[in-house]
PDB file of N, CA and C in Angstrom:
ATOM      1  N   UNK A  19     -16.592 -14.724  -8.941  1.00 46.00           N
ATOM      2  CA  UNK A  19     -16.442 -13.991 -10.187  1.00 46.00           C
ATOM      3  C   UNK A  19     -16.017 -12.563  -9.868  1.00 46.00           C
ATOM      4  N   UNK A  20     -14.941 -12.106 -10.494  1.00 53.00           N
ATOM      5  CA  UNK A  20     -14.458 -10.753 -10.293  1.00 53.00           C
ATOM      6  C   UNK A  20     -15.229  -9.778 -11.166  1.00 53.00           C
ATOM      7  N   UNK A  21     -15.502  -8.611 -10.620  1.00 56.00           N
ATOM      8  CA  UNK A  21     -16.136  -7.561 -11.409  1.00 56.00           C
ATOM      9  C   UNK A  21     -15.255  -6.330 -11.338  1.00 56.00           C
ATOM     10  N   UNK A  22     -15.370  -5.468 -12.326  1.00 60.00           N
ATOM     11  CA  UNK A  22     -14.604  -4.233 -12.343  1.00 60.00           C
ATOM     12  C   UNK A  22     -15.228  -3.235 -11.385  1.00 60.00           C
ATOM     13  N   UNK A  23     -14.406  -2.627 -10.572  1.00 59.00           N
ATOM     14  CA  UNK A  23     -14.886  -1.614  -9.635  1.00 59.00           C
ATOM     15  C   UNK A  23     -15.114  -0.312 -10.387  1.00 59.00           C
ATOM     16  N   UNK A  24     -16.055   0.465  -9.914  1.00 80.00           N
ATOM     17  CA  UNK A  24     -16.263   1.783 -10.504  1.00 80.00           C
ATOM     18  C   UNK A  24     -15.056   2.647 -10.167  1.00 80.00           C
ATOM     19  N   UNK A  25     -14.902   3.749 -10.882  1.00 80.00           N
ATOM     20  CA  UNK A  25     -13.790   4.661 -10.615  1.00 80.00           C
ATOM     21  C   UNK A  25     -13.808   5.134  -9.166  1.00 80.00           C
ATOM     22  N   UNK A  26     -14.975   5.499  -8.673  1.00 83.00           N
ATOM     23  CA  UNK A  26     -15.093   5.983  -7.308  1.00 83.00           C
ATOM     24  C   UNK A  26     -14.729   4.896  -6.305  1.00 83.00           C
ATOM     25  N   UNK A  27     -15.183   3.689  -6.544  1.00 84.00           N
ATOM     26  CA  UNK A  27     -14.876   2.579  -5.645  1.00 84.00           C
ATOM     27  C   UNK A  27     -13.377   2.288  -5.640  1.00 84.00           C
ATOM     28  N   UNK A  28     -12.761   2.322  -6.800  1.00 82.00           N
ATOM     29  CA  UNK A  28     -11.323   2.059  -6.892  1.00 82.00           C
ATOM     30  C   UNK A  28     -10.531   3.116  -6.128  1.00 82.00           C
ATOM     31  N   UNK A  29     -10.907   4.374  -6.281  1.00 84.00           N
ATOM     32  CA  UNK A  29     -10.203   5.440  -5.568  1.00 84.00           C
ATOM     33  C   UNK A  29     -10.436   5.360  -4.065  1.00 84.00           C
ATOM     34  N   UNK A  30     -11.640   4.983  -3.663  1.00 86.00           N
ATOM     35  CA  UNK A  30     -11.943   4.833  -2.242  1.00 86.00           C
ATOM     36  C   UNK A  30     -11.105   3.724  -1.633  1.00 86.00           C
ATOM     37  N   UNK A  31     -10.985   2.623  -2.328  1.00 84.00           N
ATOM     38  CA  UNK A  31     -10.170   1.509  -1.838  1.00 84.00           C
ATOM     39  C   UNK A  31      -8.703   1.926  -1.722  1.00 84.00           C
ATOM     40  N   UNK A  32      -8.212   2.622  -2.711  1.00 86.00           N
ATOM     41  CA  UNK A  32      -6.818   3.071  -2.693  1.00 86.00           C
ATOM     42  C   UNK A  32      -6.602   4.055  -1.543  1.00 86.00           C
ATOM     43  N   UNK A  33      -7.554   4.961  -1.359  1.00 89.00           N
ATOM     44  CA  UNK A  33      -7.460   5.926  -0.266  1.00 89.00           C
ATOM     45  C   UNK A  33      -7.486   5.260   1.093  1.00 89.00           C
ATOM     46  N   UNK A  34      -8.344   4.261   1.262  1.00 87.00           N
ATOM     47  CA  UNK A  34      -8.417   3.534   2.534  1.00 87.00           C
ATOM     48  C   UNK A  34      -7.085   2.841   2.824  1.00 87.00           C
ATOM     49  N   UNK A  35      -6.499   2.268   1.800  1.00 89.00           N
ATOM     50  CA  UNK A  35      -5.214   1.588   1.982  1.00 89.00           C
ATOM     51  C   UNK A  35      -4.126   2.585   2.383  1.00 89.00           C
ATOM     52  N   UNK A  36      -4.133   3.763   1.777  1.00 90.00           N
ATOM     53  CA  UNK A  36      -3.097   4.757   2.052  1.00 90.00           C
ATOM     54  C   UNK A  36      -3.320   5.498   3.370  1.00 90.00           C
ATOM     55  N   UNK A  37      -4.477   5.307   3.985  1.00 90.00           N
ATOM     56  CA  UNK A  37      -4.789   6.013   5.227  1.00 90.00           C
ATOM     57  C   UNK A  37      -3.991   5.495   6.419  1.00 90.00           C
ATOM     58  N   UNK A  38      -3.338   4.364   6.282  1.00 93.00           N
ATOM     59  CA  UNK A  38      -2.575   3.780   7.381  1.00 93.00           C
ATOM     60  C   UNK A  38      -1.090   3.752   7.014  1.00 93.00           C
ATOM     61  N   UNK A  39      -0.227   4.293   7.877  1.00 93.00           N
ATOM     62  CA  UNK A  39       1.208   4.321   7.547  1.00 93.00           C
ATOM     63  C   UNK A  39       1.825   2.941   7.332  1.00 93.00           C
ATOM     64  N   UNK A  40       1.380   1.950   8.058  1.00 95.00           N
ATOM     65  CA  UNK A  40       1.948   0.608   7.864  1.00 95.00           C
ATOM     66  C   UNK A  40       1.558   0.068   6.498  1.00 95.00           C
ATOM     67  N   UNK A  41       0.304   0.266   6.100  1.00 96.00           N
ATOM     68  CA  UNK A  41      -0.109  -0.194   4.766  1.00 96.00           C
ATOM     69  C   UNK A  41       0.678   0.545   3.685  1.00 96.00           C
ATOM     70  N   UNK A  42       0.940   1.827   3.900  1.00 94.00           N
ATOM     71  CA  UNK A  42       1.758   2.577   2.932  1.00 94.00           C
ATOM     72  C   UNK A  42       3.153   1.969   2.834  1.00 94.00           C
ATOM     73  N   UNK A  43       3.738   1.646   3.979  1.00 96.00           N
ATOM     74  CA  UNK A  43       5.074   1.053   3.982  1.00 96.00           C
ATOM     75  C   UNK A  43       5.078  -0.301   3.279  1.00 96.00           C
ATOM     76  N   UNK A  44       4.025  -1.077   3.472  1.00 97.00           N
ATOM     77  CA  UNK A  44       3.921  -2.374   2.796  1.00 97.00           C
ATOM     78  C   UNK A  44       3.835  -2.175   1.288  1.00 97.00           C
ATOM     79  N   UNK A  45       2.984  -1.263   0.864  1.00 96.00           N
ATOM     80  CA  UNK A  45       2.837  -1.012  -0.572  1.00 96.00           C
ATOM     81  C   UNK A  45       4.146  -0.529  -1.183  1.00 96.00           C
ATOM     82  N   UNK A  46       4.849   0.350  -0.481  1.00 95.00           N
ATOM     83  CA  UNK A  46       6.123   0.836  -1.004  1.00 95.00           C
ATOM     84  C   UNK A  46       7.156  -0.291  -1.072  1.00 95.00           C
ATOM     85  N   UNK A  47       7.149  -1.177  -0.084  1.00 97.00           N
ATOM     86  CA  UNK A  47       8.069  -2.319  -0.111  1.00 97.00           C
ATOM     87  C   UNK A  47       7.739  -3.248  -1.273  1.00 97.00           C
ATOM     88  N   UNK A  48       6.453  -3.508  -1.482  1.00 97.00           N
ATOM     89  CA  UNK A  48       6.050  -4.395  -2.580  1.00 97.00           C
ATOM     90  C   UNK A  48       6.233  -3.726  -3.935  1.00 97.00           C
ATOM     91  N   UNK A  49       6.291  -2.411  -3.956  1.00 96.00           N
ATOM     92  CA  UNK A  49       6.584  -1.690  -5.184  1.00 96.00           C
ATOM     93  C   UNK A  49       7.995  -2.046  -5.651  1.00 96.00           C
ATOM     94  N   UNK A  50       8.883  -2.256  -4.678  1.00 95.00           N
ATOM     95  CA  UNK A  50      10.266  -2.607  -5.010  1.00 95.00           C
ATOM     96  C   UNK A  50      10.391  -4.041  -5.505  1.00 95.00           C
ATOM     97  N   UNK A  51       9.678  -4.958  -4.815  1.00 96.00           N
ATOM     98  CA  UNK A  51       9.772  -6.378  -5.190  1.00 96.00           C
ATOM     99  C   UNK A  51       8.754  -7.189  -4.402  1.00 96.00           C
ATOM    100  N   UNK A  52       8.272  -8.294  -4.979  1.00 97.00           N
ATOM    101  CA  UNK A  52       7.403  -9.197  -4.218  1.00 97.00           C
ATOM    102  C   UNK A  52       8.138  -9.696  -2.978  1.00 97.00           C
ATOM    103  N   UNK A  53       7.371 -10.084  -1.943  1.00 97.00           N
ATOM    104  CA  UNK A  53       8.006 -10.527  -0.707  1.00 97.00           C
ATOM    105  C   UNK A  53       7.116 -11.498   0.055  1.00 97.00           C
ATOM    106  N   UNK A  54       7.750 -12.282   0.910  1.00 97.00           N
ATOM    107  CA  UNK A  54       7.046 -13.181   1.818  1.00 97.00           C
ATOM    108  C   UNK A  54       6.718 -12.415   3.103  1.00 97.00           C
ATOM    109  N   UNK A  55       5.609 -12.748   3.747  1.00 96.00           N
ATOM    110  CA  UNK A  55       5.209 -12.027   4.961  1.00 96.00           C
ATOM    111  C   UNK A  55       6.289 -11.970   6.038  1.00 96.00           C
ATOM    112  N   UNK A  56       6.979 -13.065   6.271  1.00 96.00           N
ATOM    113  CA  UNK A  56       8.008 -13.055   7.324  1.00 96.00           C
ATOM    114  C   UNK A  56       9.108 -12.045   7.004  1.00 96.00           C
ATOM    115  N   UNK A  57       9.489 -11.951   5.736  1.00 96.00           N
ATOM    116  CA  UNK A  57      10.514 -10.982   5.331  1.00 96.00           C
ATOM    117  C   UNK A  57       9.991  -9.558   5.462  1.00 96.00           C
ATOM    118  N   UNK A  58       8.742  -9.344   5.054  1.00 97.00           N
ATOM    119  CA  UNK A  58       8.143  -8.012   5.183  1.00 97.00           C
ATOM    120  C   UNK A  58       8.084  -7.577   6.643  1.00 97.00           C
ATOM    121  N   UNK A  59       7.640  -8.473   7.515  1.00 97.00           N
ATOM    122  CA  UNK A  59       7.536  -8.147   8.940  1.00 97.00           C
ATOM    123  C   UNK A  59       8.906  -7.763   9.493  1.00 97.00           C
ATOM    124  N   UNK A  60       9.915  -8.521   9.148  1.00 97.00           N
ATOM    125  CA  UNK A  60      11.272  -8.220   9.623  1.00 97.00           C
ATOM    126  C   UNK A  60      11.773  -6.892   9.060  1.00 97.00           C
ATOM    127  N   UNK A  61      11.570  -6.673   7.758  1.00 96.00           N
ATOM    128  CA  UNK A  61      12.045  -5.448   7.117  1.00 96.00           C
ATOM    129  C   UNK A  61      11.345  -4.209   7.676  1.00 96.00           C
ATOM    130  N   UNK A  62      10.059  -4.341   7.991  1.00 96.00           N
ATOM    131  CA  UNK A  62       9.289  -3.196   8.479  1.00 96.00           C
ATOM    132  C   UNK A  62       9.327  -3.062   9.998  1.00 96.00           C
ATOM    133  N   UNK A  63       9.849  -4.079  10.669  1.00 96.00           N
ATOM    134  CA  UNK A  63       9.949  -4.027  12.122  1.00 96.00           C
ATOM    135  C   UNK A  63       8.607  -4.093  12.829  1.00 96.00           C
ATOM    136  N   UNK A  64       7.699  -4.910  12.296  1.00 96.00           N
ATOM    137  CA  UNK A  64       6.387  -5.082  12.919  1.00 96.00           C
ATOM    138  C   UNK A  64       6.132  -6.571  13.147  1.00 96.00           C
ATOM    139  N   UNK A  65       5.169  -6.871  14.012  1.00 96.00           N
ATOM    140  CA  UNK A  65       4.859  -8.268  14.294  1.00 96.00           C
ATOM    141  C   UNK A  65       4.204  -8.913  13.072  1.00 96.00           C
ATOM    142  N   UNK A  66       4.320 -10.196  12.987  1.00 95.00           N
ATOM    143  CA  UNK A  66       3.710 -10.926  11.872  1.00 95.00           C
ATOM    144  C   UNK A  66       2.189 -10.871  11.943  1.00 95.00           C
ATOM    145  N   UNK A  67       1.659 -10.830  13.167  1.00 96.00           N
ATOM    146  CA  UNK A  67       0.202 -10.721  13.325  1.00 96.00           C
ATOM    147  C   UNK A  67      -0.293  -9.397  12.777  1.00 96.00           C
ATOM    148  N   UNK A  68       0.391  -8.332  13.144  1.00 96.00           N
ATOM    149  CA  UNK A  68      -0.010  -7.003  12.654  1.00 96.00           C
ATOM    150  C   UNK A  68       0.128  -6.925  11.136  1.00 96.00           C
ATOM    151  N   UNK A  69       1.222  -7.475  10.615  1.00 97.00           N
ATOM    152  CA  UNK A  69       1.421  -7.487   9.175  1.00 97.00           C
ATOM    153  C   UNK A  69       0.305  -8.269   8.488  1.00 97.00           C
ATOM    154  N   UNK A  70      -0.045  -9.416   9.054  1.00 96.00           N
ATOM    155  CA  UNK A  70      -1.098 -10.247   8.473  1.00 96.00           C
ATOM    156  C   UNK A  70      -2.418  -9.487   8.368  1.00 96.00           C
ATOM    157  N   UNK A  71      -2.752  -8.748   9.419  1.00 96.00           N
ATOM    158  CA  UNK A  71      -3.989  -7.950   9.395  1.00 96.00           C
ATOM    159  C   UNK A  71      -3.944  -6.888   8.300  1.00 96.00           C
ATOM    160  N   UNK A  72      -2.802  -6.248   8.155  1.00 96.00           N
ATOM    161  CA  UNK A  72      -2.674  -5.194   7.145  1.00 96.00           C
ATOM    162  C   UNK A  72      -2.674  -5.778   5.727  1.00 96.00           C
ATOM    163  N   UNK A  73      -2.047  -6.933   5.558  1.00 97.00           N
ATOM    164  CA  UNK A  73      -2.081  -7.579   4.239  1.00 97.00           C
ATOM    165  C   UNK A  73      -3.500  -8.008   3.877  1.00 97.00           C
ATOM    166  N   UNK A  74      -4.267  -8.456   4.866  1.00 95.00           N
ATOM    167  CA  UNK A  74      -5.662  -8.833   4.612  1.00 95.00           C
ATOM    168  C   UNK A  74      -6.446  -7.622   4.116  1.00 95.00           C
ATOM    169  N   UNK A  75      -6.221  -6.484   4.727  1.00 93.00           N
ATOM    170  CA  UNK A  75      -6.892  -5.256   4.288  1.00 93.00           C
ATOM    171  C   UNK A  75      -6.502  -4.913   2.849  1.00 93.00           C
ATOM    172  N   UNK A  76      -5.210  -4.989   2.559  1.00 95.00           N
ATOM    173  CA  UNK A  76      -4.740  -4.674   1.205  1.00 95.00           C
ATOM    174  C   UNK A  76      -5.272  -5.665   0.178  1.00 95.00           C
ATOM    175  N   UNK A  77      -5.403  -6.933   0.564  1.00 94.00           N
ATOM    176  CA  UNK A  77      -6.015  -7.930  -0.334  1.00 94.00           C
ATOM    177  C   UNK A  77      -7.479  -7.575  -0.572  1.00 94.00           C
ATOM    178  N   UNK A  78      -8.206  -7.244   0.519  1.00 90.00           N
ATOM    179  CA  UNK A  78      -9.622  -6.896   0.396  1.00 90.00           C
ATOM    180  C   UNK A  78      -9.832  -5.665  -0.479  1.00 90.00           C
ATOM    181  N   UNK A  79      -8.867  -4.749  -0.435  1.00 88.00           N
ATOM    182  CA  UNK A  79      -8.937  -3.544  -1.272  1.00 88.00           C
ATOM    183  C   UNK A  79      -8.561  -3.846  -2.722  1.00 88.00           C
ATOM    184  N   UNK A  80      -8.040  -5.049  -2.972  1.00 89.00           N
ATOM    185  CA  UNK A  80      -7.657  -5.429  -4.330  1.00 89.00           C
ATOM    186  C   UNK A  80      -6.319  -4.876  -4.760  1.00 89.00           C
ATOM    187  N   UNK A  81      -5.482  -4.452  -3.799  1.00 94.00           N
ATOM    188  CA  UNK A  81      -4.209  -3.834  -4.148  1.00 94.00           C
ATOM    189  C   UNK A  81      -3.036  -4.805  -4.145  1.00 94.00           C
ATOM    190  N   UNK A  82      -3.136  -5.879  -3.381  1.00 96.00           N
ATOM    191  CA  UNK A  82      -2.088  -6.905  -3.387  1.00 96.00           C
ATOM    192  C   UNK A  82      -2.718  -8.264  -3.626  1.00 96.00           C
ATOM    193  N   UNK A  83      -1.907  -9.176  -4.106  1.00 97.00           N
ATOM    194  CA  UNK A  83      -2.349 -10.557  -4.301  1.00 97.00           C
ATOM    195  C   UNK A  83      -1.376 -11.480  -3.584  1.00 97.00           C
ATOM    196  N   UNK A  84      -1.918 -12.592  -3.118  1.00 97.00           N
ATOM    197  CA  UNK A  84      -1.130 -13.624  -2.451  1.00 97.00           C
ATOM    198  C   UNK A  84      -0.937 -14.772  -3.425  1.00 97.00           C
ATOM    199  N   UNK A  85       0.307 -15.151  -3.632  1.00 96.00           N
ATOM    200  CA  UNK A  85       0.632 -16.228  -4.570  1.00 96.00           C
ATOM    201  C   UNK A  85       1.310 -17.364  -3.816  1.00 96.00           C
ATOM    202  N   UNK A  86       0.679 -18.547  -3.803  1.00 96.00           N
ATOM    203  CA  UNK A  86       1.297 -19.678  -3.102  1.00 96.00           C
ATOM    204  C   UNK A  86       2.593 -20.104  -3.776  1.00 96.00           C
ATOM    205  N   UNK A  87       3.577 -20.386  -2.928  1.00 93.00           N
ATOM    206  CA  UNK A  87       4.864 -20.919  -3.400  1.00 93.00           C
ATOM    207  C   UNK A  87       5.220 -22.083  -2.497  1.00 93.00           C
ATOM    208  N   UNK A  88       4.744 -23.245  -2.819  1.00 92.00           N
ATOM    209  CA  UNK A  88       4.961 -24.394  -1.948  1.00 92.00           C
ATOM    210  C   UNK A  88       4.227 -24.190  -0.636  1.00 92.00           C
ATOM    211  N   UNK A  89       4.978 -24.208   0.465  1.00 94.00           N
ATOM    212  CA  UNK A  89       4.364 -24.018   1.784  1.00 94.00           C
ATOM    213  C   UNK A  89       4.329 -22.552   2.202  1.00 94.00           C
ATOM    214  N   UNK A  90       4.849 -21.680   1.381  1.00 95.00           N
ATOM    215  CA  UNK A  90       4.894 -20.250   1.693  1.00 95.00           C
ATOM    216  C   UNK A  90       3.972 -19.482   0.757  1.00 95.00           C
ATOM    217  N   UNK A  91       3.737 -18.248   1.102  1.00 96.00           N
ATOM    218  CA  UNK A  91       2.938 -17.353   0.268  1.00 96.00           C
ATOM    219  C   UNK A  91       3.750 -16.098  -0.002  1.00 96.00           C
ATOM    220  N   UNK A  92       3.749 -15.688  -1.244  1.00 97.00           N
ATOM    221  CA  UNK A  92       4.459 -14.479  -1.645  1.00 97.00           C
ATOM    222  C   UNK A  92       3.417 -13.421  -1.988  1.00 97.00           C
ATOM    223  N   UNK A  93       3.675 -12.186  -1.596  1.00 98.00           N
ATOM    224  CA  UNK A  93       2.772 -11.082  -1.888  1.00 98.00           C
ATOM    225  C   UNK A  93       3.400 -10.154  -2.910  1.00 98.00           C
ATOM    226  N   UNK A  94       2.537  -9.600  -3.752  1.00 97.00           N
ATOM    227  CA  UNK A  94       2.981  -8.597  -4.713  1.00 97.00           C
ATOM    228  C   UNK A  94       1.821  -7.671  -5.021  1.00 97.00           C
ATOM    229  N   UNK A  95       2.139  -6.535  -5.642  1.00 96.00           N
ATOM    230  CA  UNK A  95       1.091  -5.614  -6.047  1.00 96.00           C
ATOM    231  C   UNK A  95       0.190  -6.310  -7.059  1.00 96.00           C
ATOM    232  N   UNK A  96      -1.092  -6.053  -6.972  1.00 95.00           N
ATOM    233  CA  UNK A  96      -2.056  -6.708  -7.850  1.00 95.00           C
ATOM    234  C   UNK A  96      -1.884  -6.282  -9.309  1.00 95.00           C
ATOM    235  N   UNK A  97      -1.336  -5.103  -9.510  1.00 93.00           N
ATOM    236  CA  UNK A  97      -1.159  -4.573 -10.859  1.00 93.00           C
ATOM    237  C   UNK A  97       0.085  -3.690 -10.837  1.00 93.00           C
ATOM    238  N   UNK A  98       0.950  -3.838 -11.812  1.00 92.00           N
ATOM    239  CA  UNK A  98       2.191  -3.051 -11.826  1.00 92.00           C
ATOM    240  C   UNK A  98       1.913  -1.556 -11.918  1.00 92.00           C
ATOM    241  N   UNK A  99       0.747  -1.174 -12.426  1.00 92.00           N
ATOM    242  CA  UNK A  99       0.408   0.254 -12.512  1.00 92.00           C
ATOM    243  C   UNK A  99       0.260   0.879 -11.133  1.00 92.00           C
ATOM    244  N   UNK A 100      -0.011   0.058 -10.107  1.00 92.00           N
ATOM    245  CA  UNK A 100      -0.093   0.588  -8.745  1.00 92.00           C
ATOM    246  C   UNK A 100       1.252   1.155  -8.306  1.00 92.00           C
ATOM    247  N   UNK A 101       2.333   0.534  -8.721  1.00 93.00           N
ATOM    248  CA  UNK A 101       3.663   1.058  -8.405  1.00 93.00           C
ATOM    249  C   UNK A 101       3.866   2.429  -9.014  1.00 93.00           C
ATOM    250  N   UNK A 102       3.408   2.606 -10.256  1.00 92.00           N
ATOM    251  CA  UNK A 102       3.516   3.910 -10.918  1.00 92.00           C
ATOM    252  C   UNK A 102       2.636   4.940 -10.205  1.00 92.00           C
ATOM    253  N   UNK A 103       1.449   4.511  -9.789  1.00 91.00           N
ATOM    254  CA  UNK A 103       0.543   5.419  -9.072  1.00 91.00           C
ATOM    255  C   UNK A 103       1.165   5.858  -7.745  1.00 91.00           C
ATOM    256  N   UNK A 104       1.795   4.932  -7.041  1.00 91.00           N
ATOM    257  CA  UNK A 104       2.462   5.281  -5.784  1.00 91.00           C
ATOM    258  C   UNK A 104       3.589   6.277  -6.029  1.00 91.00           C
ATOM    259  N   UNK A 105       4.352   6.068  -7.089  1.00 90.00           N
ATOM    260  CA  UNK A 105       5.420   7.020  -7.424  1.00 90.00           C
ATOM    261  C   UNK A 105       4.851   8.388  -7.735  1.00 90.00           C
ATOM    262  N   UNK A 106       3.766   8.433  -8.498  1.00 89.00           N
ATOM    263  CA  UNK A 106       3.139   9.711  -8.839  1.00 89.00           C
ATOM    264  C   UNK A 106       2.612  10.414  -7.589  1.00 89.00           C
ATOM    265  N   UNK A 107       1.993   9.673  -6.691  1.00 86.00           N
ATOM    266  CA  UNK A 107       1.483  10.267  -5.459  1.00 86.00           C
ATOM    267  C   UNK A 107       2.612  10.794  -4.590  1.00 86.00           C
ATOM    268  N   UNK A 108       3.691  10.045  -4.476  1.00 84.00           N
ATOM    269  CA  UNK A 108       4.829  10.504  -3.674  1.00 84.00           C
ATOM    270  C   UNK A 108       5.386  11.797  -4.244  1.00 84.00           C
ATOM    271  N   UNK A 109       5.490  11.890  -5.555  1.00 83.00           N
ATOM    272  CA  UNK A 109       6.001  13.094  -6.194  1.00 83.00           C
ATOM    273  C   UNK A 109       5.073  14.273  -5.940  1.00 83.00           C
ATOM    274  N   UNK A 110       3.768  14.041  -6.044  1.00 80.00           N
ATOM    275  CA  UNK A 110       2.802  15.115  -5.817  1.00 80.00           C
ATOM    276  C   UNK A 110       2.848  15.594  -4.372  1.00 80.00           C
ATOM    277  N   UNK A 111       2.961  14.683  -3.427  1.00 71.00           N
ATOM    278  CA  UNK A 111       3.013  15.055  -2.016  1.00 71.00           C
ATOM    279  C   UNK A 111       4.266  15.858  -1.727  1.00 71.00           C
ATOM    280  N   UNK A 112       5.387  15.479  -2.305  1.00 69.00           N
ATOM    281  CA  UNK A 112       6.629  16.233  -2.104  1.00 69.00           C
ATOM    282  C   UNK A 112       6.470  17.642  -2.649  1.00 69.00           C
ATOM    283  N   UNK A 113       5.824  17.785  -3.799  1.00 63.00           N
ATOM    284  CA  UNK A 113       5.627  19.115  -4.380  1.00 63.00           C
ATOM    285  C   UNK A 113       4.745  19.966  -3.479  1.00 63.00           C
ATOM    286  N   UNK A 114       3.695  19.392  -2.928  1.00 60.00           N
ATOM    287  CA  UNK A 114       2.799  20.137  -2.043  1.00 60.00           C
ATOM    288  C   UNK A 114       3.522  20.508  -0.758  1.00 60.00           C
ATOM    289  N   UNK A 115       4.281  19.562  -0.208  1.00 61.00           N
ATOM    290  CA  UNK A 115       4.990  19.812   1.047  1.00 61.00           C
ATOM    291  C   UNK A 115       5.984  20.952   0.892  1.00 61.00           C
ATOM    292  N   UNK A 116       6.644  21.024  -0.242  1.00 57.00           N
ATOM    293  CA  UNK A 116       7.615  22.084  -0.468  1.00 57.00           C
ATOM    294  C   UNK A 116       6.930  23.431  -0.658  1.00 57.00           C
ATOM    295  N   UNK A 117       5.711  23.421  -1.165  1.00 56.00           N
ATOM    296  CA  UNK A 117       4.990  24.654  -1.458  1.00 56.00           C
ATOM    297  C   UNK A 117       4.392  25.272  -0.195  1.00 56.00           C
ATOM    298  N   UNK A 118       3.728  24.468   0.621  1.00 58.00           N
ATOM    299  CA  UNK A 118       3.089  24.916   1.866  1.00 58.00           C
ATOM    300  C   UNK A 118       2.228  26.166   1.657  1.00 58.00           C
ATOM    301  N   UNK A 119       1.320  26.123   0.690  1.00 60.00           N
ATOM    302  CA  UNK A 119       0.467  27.276   0.401  1.00 60.00           C
ATOM    303  C   UNK A 119      -0.697  27.413   1.362  1.00 60.00           C
ATOM    304  N   UNK A 120      -1.000  26.387   2.132  1.00 62.00           N
ATOM    305  CA  UNK A 120      -2.122  26.451   3.052  1.00 62.00           C
ATOM    306  C   UNK A 120      -1.784  27.386   4.206  1.00 62.00           C
ATOM    307  N   UNK A 121      -2.567  28.436   4.415  1.00 63.00           N
ATOM    308  CA  UNK A 121      -2.260  29.389   5.484  1.00 63.00           C
ATOM    309  C   UNK A 121      -2.416  28.797   6.889  1.00 63.00           C
ATOM    310  N   UNK A 122      -3.150  27.716   7.033  1.00 65.00           N
ATOM    311  CA  UNK A 122      -3.381  27.112   8.346  1.00 65.00           C
ATOM    312  C   UNK A 122      -2.451  25.936   8.637  1.00 65.00           C
ATOM    313  N   UNK A 123      -1.483  25.693   7.766  1.00 61.00           N
ATOM    314  CA  UNK A 123      -0.635  24.508   7.907  1.00 61.00           C
ATOM    315  C   UNK A 123       0.083  24.465   9.249  1.00 61.00           C
ATOM    316  N   UNK A 124       0.637  25.575   9.694  1.00 64.00           N
ATOM    317  CA  UNK A 124       1.395  25.577  10.940  1.00 64.00           C
ATOM    318  C   UNK A 124       0.491  25.376  12.164  1.00 64.00           C
ATOM    319  N   UNK A 125      -0.678  25.996  12.130  1.00 67.00           N
ATOM    320  CA  UNK A 125      -1.593  25.933  13.286  1.00 67.00           C
ATOM    321  C   UNK A 125      -2.348  24.617  13.352  1.00 67.00           C
ATOM    322  N   UNK A 126      -2.788  24.122  12.221  1.00 61.00           N
ATOM    323  CA  UNK A 126      -3.665  22.929  12.213  1.00 61.00           C
ATOM    324  C   UNK A 126      -2.908  21.645  11.898  1.00 61.00           C
ATOM    325  N   UNK A 127      -1.672  21.758  11.482  1.00 60.00           N
ATOM    326  CA  UNK A 127      -0.904  20.552  11.148  1.00 60.00           C
ATOM    327  C   UNK A 127      -1.372  19.885   9.868  1.00 60.00           C
ATOM    328  N   UNK A 128      -2.065  20.618   9.039  1.00 60.00           N
ATOM    329  CA  UNK A 128      -2.544  20.036   7.772  1.00 60.00           C
ATOM    330  C   UNK A 128      -1.555  20.345   6.652  1.00 60.00           C
ATOM    331  N   UNK A 129      -1.856  19.806   5.491  1.00 56.00           N
ATOM    332  CA  UNK A 129      -1.073  20.053   4.278  1.00 56.00           C
ATOM    333  C   UNK A 129       0.399  19.819   4.514  1.00 56.00           C
TER     334      UNK A 129
END
């Protein structure tokens, strides 16, 4: 039985997923269109084993779903609003990167 996650839990799951560059690349690819794991692995230039581990994490976070298609499985974002959220986050990050208001950015590599 599925239950609704609290706001904090949902944000934590999303943050955990975004903490890894490969998971970010997977989410951005699935934002464009659903895909099969073999195609994703080829497009991202990673092994199928590594991709499988990352997809399992994204499934556990509730961000992607696996849909059987005969003998294959297709992955897509669990909710189309996740694509909009990814677009909003990318826009916000670009705005921050262009601003560079953090005085320690050059020394600490932050922001």
